[in-house]
Short mmCIF file of C-alpha atoms and ligand atoms in Angstrom, two decimals:
data_model
loop_
_atom_site.label_atom_id
_atom_site.label_comp_id
_atom_site.label_asym_id
_atom_site.label_seq_id
_atom_site.Cartn_x
_atom_site.Cartn_y
_atom_site.Cartn_z
CA MET Z 2 15.11 21.88 24.55
CA LYS Z 3 16.19 18.30 23.74
CA LYS Z 4 13.40 16.63 21.83
CA THR Z 5 13.41 12.98 20.91
CA LEU Z 6 11.15 11.73 18.15
CA ILE Z 7 10.67 7.97 18.01
CA ILE Z 8 9.10 6.30 15.01
CA ILE Z 9 7.81 2.77 15.49
CA GLY Z 10 8.09 0.90 12.20
CA GLY Z 11 10.71 1.14 9.48
CA GLY Z 12 8.54 0.75 6.40
CA ILE Z 13 8.31 3.44 3.75
CA ILE Z 14 5.98 5.53 5.93
CA GLY Z 15 8.23 5.52 9.01
CA MET Z 16 11.30 6.15 6.84
CA THR Z 17 9.86 9.08 4.88
CA ILE Z 18 8.57 10.64 8.11
CA ALA Z 19 12.04 10.35 9.64
CA ARG Z 20 13.50 12.01 6.52
CA GLU Z 21 10.97 14.84 6.61
CA ALA Z 22 11.53 15.35 10.36
CA CYS Z 23 15.29 15.68 9.70
CA LEU Z 24 14.70 18.23 6.94
CA ARG Z 25 12.49 20.32 9.29
CA LYS Z 26 15.26 20.36 11.96
CA LYS Z 27 12.81 20.56 14.89
CA PHE Z 28 13.83 17.41 16.71
CA GLU Z 29 17.26 16.78 18.13
CA ASP Z 30 17.17 12.97 17.99
CA ILE Z 31 15.19 11.00 15.47
CA ILE Z 32 15.03 7.26 16.02
CA ILE Z 33 13.37 4.49 14.00
CA ILE Z 34 12.66 1.24 15.84
CA GLU Z 35 11.96 -1.70 13.54
CA LYS Z 36 11.14 -5.24 14.62
CA GLU Z 37 12.69 -6.96 11.59
CA LYS Z 38 16.42 -7.30 10.88
CA LYS Z 39 16.14 -4.86 7.98
CA LEU Z 40 13.97 -1.91 6.95
CA GLY Z 41 11.05 -2.20 4.56
CA PHE Z 42 10.66 -5.96 4.95
CA HIS Z 43 6.84 -6.04 4.88
CA ALA Z 44 4.31 -4.18 2.67
CA SER Z 45 6.89 -1.60 1.56
CA SER Z 46 8.87 -4.17 -0.40
CA ARG Z 47 6.02 -6.56 -1.20
CA ASN Z 48 3.82 -4.41 -3.41
CA SER Z 49 3.24 -3.70 -7.09
CA GLY Z 50 5.63 -0.75 -7.08
CA VAL Z 51 3.10 1.32 -9.02
CA ILE Z 52 3.27 5.07 -8.54
CA HIS Z 53 -0.45 5.80 -8.65
CA ALA Z 54 -1.70 8.98 -10.29
CA GLY Z 55 -4.63 9.86 -7.99
CA PHE Z 56 -7.80 9.22 -10.02
CA TYR Z 57 -9.34 6.30 -8.12
CA TYR Z 58 -10.21 8.14 -4.95
CA ALA Z 59 -13.41 9.97 -4.03
CA PRO Z 60 -12.72 13.73 -3.84
CA ASN Z 61 -12.16 15.13 -0.33
CA THR Z 62 -10.60 11.93 0.97
CA LYS Z 63 -6.99 11.99 2.16
CA LYS Z 64 -6.08 9.66 -0.68
CA ALA Z 65 -7.52 12.14 -3.18
CA LEU Z 66 -5.87 15.11 -1.49
CA PHE Z 67 -2.44 13.47 -1.35
CA CYS Z 68 -2.05 11.17 -4.34
CA THR Z 69 -1.67 13.52 -7.32
CA GLN Z 70 0.97 15.67 -5.59
CA ALA Z 71 2.53 12.57 -4.08
CA ASN Z 72 2.87 11.05 -7.55
CA ASN Z 73 4.92 14.05 -8.70
CA LEU Z 74 7.03 14.05 -5.53
CA LEU Z 75 7.86 10.35 -5.75
CA ARG Z 76 8.60 10.38 -9.50
CA ASP Z 77 10.92 13.39 -9.01
CA TYR Z 78 12.61 11.74 -6.01
CA CYS Z 79 13.20 8.51 -7.94
CA ILE Z 80 14.64 10.40 -10.91
CA LYS Z 81 16.92 12.49 -8.68
CA LYS Z 82 18.17 9.49 -6.70
CA ASN Z 83 18.46 7.10 -9.66
CA VAL Z 84 15.88 4.64 -8.34
CA GLN Z 85 15.03 2.01 -11.00
CA LEU Z 86 11.94 3.31 -12.84
CA LYS Z 87 9.62 2.30 -15.63
CA LYS Z 88 8.06 5.43 -17.13
CA SER Z 89 5.26 3.40 -18.62
CA GLY Z 90 1.92 5.10 -17.94
CA LYS Z 91 -1.18 2.93 -17.77
CA VAL Z 92 -4.47 2.23 -19.46
CA VAL Z 93 -7.70 1.32 -17.66
CA VAL Z 94 -9.87 -0.82 -19.91
CA CYS Z 95 -13.53 -1.95 -19.92
CA LYS Z 96 -14.46 -5.60 -20.26
CA ASP Z 97 -17.98 -4.65 -21.40
CA GLU Z 98 -20.29 -1.66 -21.68
CA SER Z 99 -21.67 -2.13 -18.14
CA GLN Z 100 -18.33 -0.74 -16.88
CA LEU Z 101 -18.55 2.52 -18.81
CA SER Z 102 -20.32 4.44 -16.05
CA THR Z 103 -17.57 3.51 -13.56
CA LEU Z 104 -14.90 4.44 -16.12
CA ASP Z 105 -16.61 7.85 -16.48
CA GLU Z 106 -16.69 8.21 -12.69
CA LEU Z 107 -12.94 7.47 -12.49
CA TYR Z 108 -12.31 10.10 -15.15
CA LYS Z 109 -14.42 12.67 -13.20
CA ARG Z 110 -12.55 11.82 -10.01
CA GLY Z 111 -9.26 12.21 -11.87
CA ILE Z 112 -10.23 15.68 -13.09
CA ALA Z 113 -11.48 16.69 -9.61
CA ASN Z 114 -8.24 15.37 -8.06
CA LYS Z 115 -6.13 17.25 -10.65
CA SER Z 116 -4.65 14.05 -12.01
CA ASN Z 117 -3.21 14.13 -15.52
CA ILE Z 118 -5.80 11.84 -17.14
CA TYR Z 119 -7.46 11.27 -20.53
CA LEU Z 120 -10.64 9.45 -21.57
CA PHE Z 121 -10.39 8.12 -25.14
CA ASP Z 122 -12.48 6.10 -27.59
CA GLU Z 123 -11.36 2.53 -28.17
CA ASN Z 124 -9.97 3.29 -31.64
CA GLU Z 125 -7.19 5.32 -29.94
CA LEU Z 126 -6.06 2.37 -27.80
CA SER Z 127 -3.49 1.11 -30.30
CA ASN Z 128 -1.61 4.44 -29.95
CA TYR Z 129 -1.03 3.68 -26.23
CA GLU Z 130 -1.11 -0.10 -25.81
CA PRO Z 131 -1.79 -2.16 -28.93
CA LEU Z 132 -1.90 -5.32 -26.78
CA ALA Z 133 -4.74 -4.08 -24.53
CA LEU Z 134 -8.40 -4.91 -25.07
CA THR Z 135 -11.30 -2.59 -24.27
CA LYS Z 136 -14.94 -2.07 -25.07
CA ASN Z 137 -15.88 1.41 -26.22
CA LYS Z 138 -13.55 3.64 -24.13
CA PHE Z 139 -10.43 3.58 -21.97
CA ILE Z 140 -8.50 5.84 -19.61
CA TRP Z 141 -4.90 6.86 -20.32
CA SER Z 142 -2.80 7.89 -17.32
CA PRO Z 143 0.71 8.96 -18.42
CA ASN Z 144 1.95 9.55 -14.86
CA THR Z 145 1.33 6.03 -13.56
CA TRP Z 146 4.91 4.72 -13.54
CA SER Z 147 6.49 1.95 -11.56
CA ALA Z 148 9.62 1.90 -9.41
CA ASN Z 149 11.60 -0.85 -7.73
CA PRO Z 150 10.33 -0.88 -4.09
CA ILE Z 151 13.45 -2.57 -2.65
CA ASN Z 152 15.75 -0.18 -4.48
CA LEU Z 153 13.69 2.74 -3.14
CA ILE Z 154 13.96 1.48 0.46
CA ASN Z 155 17.74 1.14 0.09
CA VAL Z 156 18.07 4.66 -1.32
CA ILE Z 157 15.99 6.22 1.48
CA GLU Z 158 17.90 4.22 4.11
CA LYS Z 159 21.19 5.60 2.77
CA GLU Z 160 19.79 9.14 2.94
CA LEU Z 161 18.54 8.61 6.51
CA ILE Z 162 21.98 7.45 7.63
CA GLU Z 163 23.56 10.52 6.01
CA LEU Z 164 20.98 12.74 7.74
CA GLY Z 165 21.86 11.23 11.13
CA VAL Z 166 18.72 9.20 11.87
CA LYS Z 167 19.36 6.45 14.40
CA ILE Z 168 18.00 3.15 13.05
CA ILE Z 169 17.44 0.31 15.50
CA CYS Z 170 16.45 -2.98 13.86
CA ASP Z 171 15.48 -6.33 15.36
CA ARG Z 172 13.67 -4.71 18.29
CA GLU Z 173 9.90 -5.00 18.66
CA ILE Z 174 7.99 -2.45 20.71
CA VAL Z 175 5.73 -4.40 23.04
CA SER Z 176 4.52 -1.90 25.63
CA GLN Z 177 4.50 1.72 26.67
CA ARG Z 178 4.27 3.67 29.93
CA LYS Z 179 4.65 7.39 30.68
CA ASN Z 180 6.54 8.39 27.50
CA ILE Z 181 8.72 5.29 27.63
CA LEU Z 182 8.58 2.48 25.09
CA PHE Z 183 9.68 -1.05 25.97
CA ASP Z 184 10.97 -3.57 23.45
CA ASN Z 185 10.97 -7.36 23.47
CA TYR Z 186 14.47 -7.33 25.11
CA LYS Z 187 13.16 -5.04 27.91
CA ASN Z 188 15.17 -2.08 26.60
CA GLN Z 189 13.59 1.30 27.35
CA TYR Z 190 13.33 4.30 25.03
CA HIS Z 191 12.21 7.70 26.28
CA TYR Z 192 10.35 9.87 23.76
CA ASP Z 193 9.06 13.43 23.63
CA PHE Z 194 6.97 12.54 20.61
CA VAL Z 195 6.16 9.11 19.17
CA ILE Z 196 4.83 8.15 15.75
CA ASN Z 197 3.15 4.81 15.22
CA ALA Z 198 3.99 3.76 11.64
CA ALA Z 199 3.74 0.03 12.30
CA GLY Z 200 1.75 -0.79 9.13
CA ALA Z 201 -0.41 -3.87 9.62
CA HIS Z 202 0.44 -3.80 13.37
CA ALA Z 203 -0.44 -0.12 13.83
CA ILE Z 204 -3.83 -0.91 15.36
CA LYS Z 205 -2.09 -3.12 17.98
CA ILE Z 206 0.42 -0.36 18.80
CA ALA Z 207 -2.44 2.16 19.09
CA LYS Z 208 -4.08 -0.13 21.66
CA ILE Z 209 -0.83 -0.41 23.60
CA MET Z 210 -0.96 3.39 23.80
CA ASP Z 211 -4.57 3.40 25.05
CA ILE Z 212 -6.13 4.56 21.78
CA GLU Z 213 -9.52 2.96 21.32
CA THR Z 214 -11.10 2.88 17.85
CA ASP Z 215 -13.89 1.05 16.05
CA PHE Z 216 -11.33 -0.60 13.77
CA VAL Z 217 -10.06 -4.16 13.59
CA LEU Z 218 -7.51 -5.55 11.16
CA LEU Z 219 -8.92 -7.61 8.28
CA PRO Z 220 -5.85 -8.73 6.35
CA PHE Z 221 -5.93 -9.69 2.66
CA ARG Z 222 -3.06 -11.39 0.85
CA GLY Z 223 -1.90 -9.93 -2.45
CA MET Z 224 -0.36 -12.72 -4.53
CA TYR Z 225 1.46 -12.23 -7.83
CA LEU Z 226 2.65 -14.19 -10.81
CA LYS Z 227 5.84 -12.87 -12.37
CA SER Z 228 7.08 -13.69 -15.86
CA ARG Z 229 10.07 -16.04 -15.87
CA ARG Z 230 11.77 -13.94 -18.53
CA LYS Z 231 11.78 -10.28 -19.50
CA ILE Z 232 8.86 -9.30 -21.74
CA SER Z 233 9.41 -6.16 -23.75
CA CYS Z 234 6.37 -6.04 -26.04
CA PHE Z 235 4.06 -4.12 -23.65
CA ASN Z 236 4.17 -0.31 -23.48
CA THR Z 237 2.02 0.29 -20.39
CA HIS Z 238 0.39 -1.27 -17.34
CA ILE Z 239 -3.11 -2.56 -18.11
CA TYR Z 240 -5.75 -2.31 -15.37
CA PRO Z 241 -9.41 -3.35 -15.38
CA VAL Z 242 -12.21 -1.04 -14.22
CA PRO Z 243 -12.39 -1.80 -10.48
CA ASN Z 244 -15.36 -2.06 -8.15
CA ILE Z 245 -14.94 1.40 -6.62
CA SER Z 246 -16.85 0.49 -3.46
CA LYS Z 247 -13.83 -1.67 -2.48
CA PRO Z 248 -10.21 -0.66 -1.91
CA PHE Z 249 -8.82 -3.23 -4.40
CA LEU Z 250 -8.04 -2.56 -8.06
CA GLY Z 251 -8.51 -6.05 -9.54
CA ILE Z 252 -5.92 -8.30 -11.20
CA HIS Z 253 -3.86 -6.27 -13.64
CA THR Z 254 -0.64 -6.46 -15.65
CA THR Z 255 2.24 -4.41 -14.25
CA LEU Z 256 5.51 -3.73 -16.02
CA THR Z 257 8.29 -3.92 -13.47
CA SER Z 258 11.14 -1.45 -13.53
CA ASP Z 259 13.54 -4.26 -14.57
CA GLY Z 260 11.55 -5.44 -17.60
CA PHE Z 261 9.38 -8.29 -16.27
CA ILE Z 262 5.59 -8.53 -16.10
CA LYS Z 263 3.63 -9.14 -12.92
CA LEU Z 264 0.02 -10.35 -12.85
CA GLY Z 265 -2.04 -9.66 -9.72
CA PRO Z 266 -2.33 -8.88 -6.91
CA THR Z 267 -5.13 -10.93 -5.42
CA ALA Z 268 -7.05 -9.87 -2.30
CA ILE Z 269 -7.45 -13.21 -0.50
CA PRO Z 270 -8.66 -13.09 3.14
CA VAL Z 271 -5.96 -14.45 5.46
CA LEU Z 272 -5.54 -15.15 9.16
CA SER Z 273 -2.75 -12.79 10.30
CA PRO Z 274 -0.81 -9.70 9.21
CA GLU Z 275 2.22 -11.82 8.19
CA ASN Z 276 0.39 -14.92 6.94
CA TYR Z 277 2.20 -14.85 3.59
CA ILE Z 278 2.12 -18.56 2.74
CA ASN Z 279 -0.55 -21.19 3.56
CA LEU Z 280 -0.73 -21.44 7.38
CA ARG Z 281 2.75 -19.97 7.98
CA GLY Z 282 3.13 -16.69 9.89
CA ILE Z 283 -0.05 -17.07 11.92
CA ASP Z 284 -0.06 -14.84 14.99
CA PHE Z 285 -2.24 -16.23 17.76
CA ASN Z 286 -2.74 -12.78 19.26
CA TYR Z 287 -4.68 -11.78 16.14
CA LEU Z 288 -6.24 -15.09 15.18
CA PRO Z 289 -9.42 -15.24 17.36
CA ASN Z 290 -10.52 -11.72 16.44
CA ILE Z 291 -9.78 -12.10 12.74
CA ILE Z 292 -11.56 -15.46 12.48
CA PHE Z 293 -14.54 -14.15 14.48
CA ASN Z 294 -14.92 -11.17 12.13
CA GLN Z 295 -14.40 -13.25 8.99
CA ILE Z 296 -17.11 -15.74 10.02
CA LYS Z 297 -19.48 -12.91 10.92
CA LEU Z 298 -18.85 -11.21 7.58
CA LEU Z 299 -19.21 -14.46 5.64
CA PHE Z 300 -22.54 -15.06 7.34
CA LYS Z 301 -23.91 -11.52 6.91
CA ASN Z 302 -22.22 -10.86 3.54
CA SER Z 303 -21.66 -7.25 4.74
CA PHE Z 304 -20.20 -5.10 1.95
CA GLY Z 305 -20.33 -8.23 -0.29
CA TYR Z 306 -17.55 -9.91 1.75
CA ARG Z 307 -18.77 -13.46 1.09
CA ASP Z 308 -18.88 -12.88 -2.68
CA LEU Z 309 -15.46 -11.22 -2.56
CA ALA Z 310 -13.97 -14.04 -0.48
CA PHE Z 311 -15.30 -16.81 -2.76
CA LYS Z 312 -14.19 -14.97 -5.88
CA GLU Z 313 -10.74 -14.34 -4.41
CA PHE Z 314 -10.18 -17.88 -3.13
CA LYS Z 315 -10.32 -18.99 -6.76
CA ASN Z 316 -7.21 -16.86 -7.30
CA LEU Z 317 -5.18 -19.31 -5.24
CA SER Z 318 -4.89 -21.06 -8.60
CA LYS Z 319 -2.35 -19.86 -11.12
CA LYS Z 320 -4.77 -20.69 -13.91
CA ASN Z 321 -7.44 -18.31 -12.60
CA ILE Z 322 -5.01 -15.39 -12.22
CA ILE Z 323 -3.83 -15.96 -15.80
CA SER Z 324 -7.40 -16.12 -17.03
CA ALA Z 325 -8.34 -12.86 -15.20
CA ALA Z 326 -5.30 -11.10 -16.72
CA GLN Z 327 -5.96 -12.60 -20.15
CA LYS Z 328 -9.23 -10.61 -20.33
CA LEU Z 329 -7.12 -7.43 -20.50
CA THR Z 330 -4.80 -8.32 -23.36
CA SER Z 331 -4.54 -10.00 -26.75
CA PHE Z 332 -1.01 -11.19 -25.84
CA LYS Z 333 -1.20 -14.94 -25.12
CA LEU Z 334 -0.34 -15.47 -21.45
CA GLU Z 335 0.90 -19.02 -20.85
CA GLU Z 336 0.86 -20.58 -17.35
CA ASP Z 337 4.35 -22.03 -17.84
CA ASP Z 338 5.83 -18.60 -18.52
CA PHE Z 339 4.88 -17.34 -15.03
CA GLU Z 340 5.93 -18.26 -11.49
CA TRP Z 341 4.65 -17.23 -8.05
CA TYR Z 342 6.32 -14.08 -6.75
CA THR Z 343 6.76 -12.57 -3.24
CA PRO Z 344 3.26 -11.86 -1.85
CA GLY Z 345 2.26 -8.92 0.36
CA ILE Z 346 -0.43 -8.41 2.97
CA ARG Z 347 -2.79 -5.45 2.82
CA ALA Z 348 -3.12 -3.78 6.26
CA GLN Z 349 -6.84 -3.29 5.67
CA LEU Z 350 -9.01 -2.07 8.55
CA PHE Z 351 -12.66 -3.00 9.03
CA ASN Z 352 -14.90 -0.51 10.82
CA GLN Z 353 -17.01 -2.55 13.23
CA LYS Z 354 -19.44 0.31 13.78
CA SER Z 355 -20.22 1.08 10.13
CA GLY Z 356 -19.81 -2.56 9.03
CA ASN Z 357 -17.58 -1.48 6.13
CA LEU Z 358 -13.99 -1.68 5.02
CA GLU Z 359 -12.28 1.65 5.73
CA MET Z 360 -11.44 3.14 2.34
CA ASP Z 361 -9.27 6.11 3.41
CA PHE Z 362 -6.07 6.62 5.40
CA VAL Z 363 -6.75 7.21 9.11
CA ASN Z 364 -4.47 9.51 11.15
CA ILE Z 365 -4.92 10.11 14.87
CA LEU Z 366 -3.03 12.84 16.72
CA ASN Z 367 -3.30 12.45 20.48
CA SER Z 368 -1.14 14.68 22.66
CA ASN Z 369 2.44 13.55 21.94
CA GLN Z 370 1.44 10.49 19.90
CA TYR Z 371 0.62 10.23 16.22
CA HIS Z 372 -0.97 7.05 14.84
CA ILE Z 373 -1.00 6.16 11.15
CA LEU Z 374 -3.71 3.57 10.60
CA ASN Z 375 -5.05 1.85 7.49
CA SER Z 376 -1.78 2.24 5.64
CA ILE Z 377 -3.14 0.65 2.49
CA SER Z 378 -2.55 1.37 -1.18
CA PRO Z 379 -1.64 3.98 -2.38
CA ALA Z 380 0.26 4.72 0.88
CA TRP Z 381 3.56 3.76 -0.81
CA THR Z 382 2.97 6.33 -3.58
CA CYS Z 383 1.77 8.88 -1.01
CA SER Z 384 4.65 8.40 1.45
CA LEU Z 385 6.62 11.61 0.77
CA LYS Z 386 3.44 13.72 0.77
CA THR Z 387 2.05 11.95 3.86
CA ALA Z 388 5.31 12.71 5.66
CA GLU Z 389 4.98 16.44 4.85
CA TYR Z 390 1.35 16.47 6.03
CA ILE Z 391 2.11 14.62 9.26
CA LEU Z 392 5.08 16.84 10.12
CA ASP Z 393 2.90 19.94 9.54
CA ASP Z 394 0.27 18.46 11.85
CA ILE Z 395 2.78 17.57 14.56
CA LEU Z 396 4.71 20.85 14.46
CA ASN Z 397 1.45 22.86 14.59
CA SER Z 398 0.36 20.84 17.61
CA ILE Z 399 3.58 21.40 19.56
CA SER Z 400 4.29 25.03 18.55
C1 FAD M 507 0.00 -6.62 -2.48
C2 FAD M 507 0.17 -5.14 -2.29
C3 FAD M 507 0.31 -4.31 -3.40
C4 FAD M 507 0.44 -2.93 -3.24
N1 FAD M 507 0.69 -2.15 -4.32
C5 FAD M 507 0.89 -0.82 -4.14
C6 FAD M 507 1.23 0.01 -5.25
O1 FAD M 507 1.43 -0.45 -6.36
N2 FAD M 507 1.36 1.34 -5.02
C7 FAD M 507 1.16 1.90 -3.79
O2 FAD M 507 1.25 3.11 -3.67
N3 FAD M 507 0.88 1.12 -2.72
C8 FAD M 507 0.77 -0.22 -2.87
N4 FAD M 507 0.53 -1.02 -1.80
C9 FAD M 507 0.43 -0.42 -0.46
C10 FAD M 507 1.78 -0.15 0.13
O3 FAD M 507 2.69 -1.20 -0.09
C11 FAD M 507 1.63 0.08 1.62
O4 FAD M 507 0.54 0.95 1.81
C12 FAD M 507 2.87 0.70 2.24
O5 FAD M 507 4.00 -0.04 1.91
C13 FAD M 507 2.67 0.79 3.74
O6 FAD M 507 3.90 1.19 4.30
P1 FAD M 507 4.07 1.20 5.86
O7 FAD M 507 5.40 1.76 6.16
O8 FAD M 507 2.89 1.84 6.49
O9 FAD M 507 3.96 -0.34 6.29
P2 FAD M 507 5.07 -1.49 6.32
O10 FAD M 507 5.90 -1.49 5.11
O11 FAD M 507 4.35 -2.75 6.64
O12 FAD M 507 5.98 -1.07 7.52
C14 FAD M 507 5.58 -1.18 8.86
C15 FAD M 507 6.80 -1.63 9.63
O13 FAD M 507 6.52 -1.61 11.03
C16 FAD M 507 7.22 -2.69 11.61
N5 FAD M 507 6.61 -2.98 12.91
C17 FAD M 507 5.36 -3.46 13.12
N6 FAD M 507 5.14 -3.60 14.46
C18 FAD M 507 6.27 -3.20 15.08
C19 FAD M 507 6.66 -3.11 16.45
N7 FAD M 507 5.83 -3.49 17.44
N8 FAD M 507 7.89 -2.65 16.74
C20 FAD M 507 8.75 -2.26 15.75
N9 FAD M 507 8.43 -2.34 14.44
C21 FAD M 507 7.20 -2.79 14.11
C22 FAD M 507 7.06 -3.81 10.60
O14 FAD M 507 8.02 -4.82 10.77
C23 FAD M 507 7.19 -3.05 9.28
O15 FAD M 507 8.52 -3.06 8.79
C24 FAD M 507 0.40 -2.39 -1.93
C25 FAD M 507 0.28 -3.23 -0.82
C26 FAD M 507 0.19 -4.60 -0.99
C27 FAD M 507 0.10 -5.48 0.21
#
């Protein structure tokens, strides 16, 4: 039987799913439809490029189930395909003793999630990162590497073309009726199975396909400073202990695969899924809902949103990002040595029923549709593993 699989969205998730579907050989035609002129233009190329090792996530969540295995899969894939890598590892450091209990919790989660992780006393820190600062203890994660996200997209795209995936760019899916998708040029695409991998727009696509959820998009902008020149004196990434009730990891130092240092990312509330700079990229279809929810959350301070928002707005200033990063290291970070770098938007969902940010990935299988919602960090790390999981799910459902 001729089976057509259509994937809406050509970010890392849509691309790795297309690759996995090809390897399983169960669909005759596999098509990616992407609204931009090239693949991977949004979150998949605008992130930290850190291959996370799986210790942040509460056991039994999808993130916890996927991330450790996903880390191995992605590191192996990058090595095999010569993707630019930095095999750095990372340390997680405490600013004061009040953070020790959370550091212990991260270590326990790491052990439960089978991550390769070590908890050391501060006197060991100089063996891993002499330039890092900690109080009492720190975590060492040797498998937290970084890769070049744009290089990775290009490598996967090349593989998809070799595998025979049809890639259609510059076409936005705007509606759907009876197994037919319609794009913004009124072209029609018949599908036997469709996967919604539209990243920050996935909730909109789900609605187009009559999927109702309690979720709304609450986008946050991740801004970075990047060093103007290569800096070779650091050995590892340096991360602070995060607030584990929120899906953000705090401003950290990341070593890029090409030898620079990035500081960030922030988590600044913004007005639209592509609102990368000031008021540019505002989408009036999203605006009323997003503003309504932001005002409500500011007023109620649900999940500490008001405190988060005020703290994060300060990070619009270069000086404040530098000063947050400076707490992690004895290396003198100078404002003039850093410039703003390509920001990304986190496709964060807010659950209107529970009044909380959704912390985990959300997958919905409905007949011949599969929706990938809340594609937030570490979805980039998890992409190859997520693709395996989703293909298992889909093939079980249609066998
Ligand atoms: C600042 C920041 C830092 C991050 N750091 C890390 C990190 O270090 N490690 C990590 O693992 N993860 C990280 N992440 C998360 C990671 O980048 C994302 O989770 C991942 O890239 C999501 O991939 P995606 O394919 O789901 O989404 P996207 O890359 O956004 O792809 C979705 C695609 O769908 C397309 N699309 C949308 N609507 C339509 C439509 N109607 N028709 C056709 N196409 C459509 C879009 O144009 C887009 O190309 C970070 C994210 C951000 C924002």
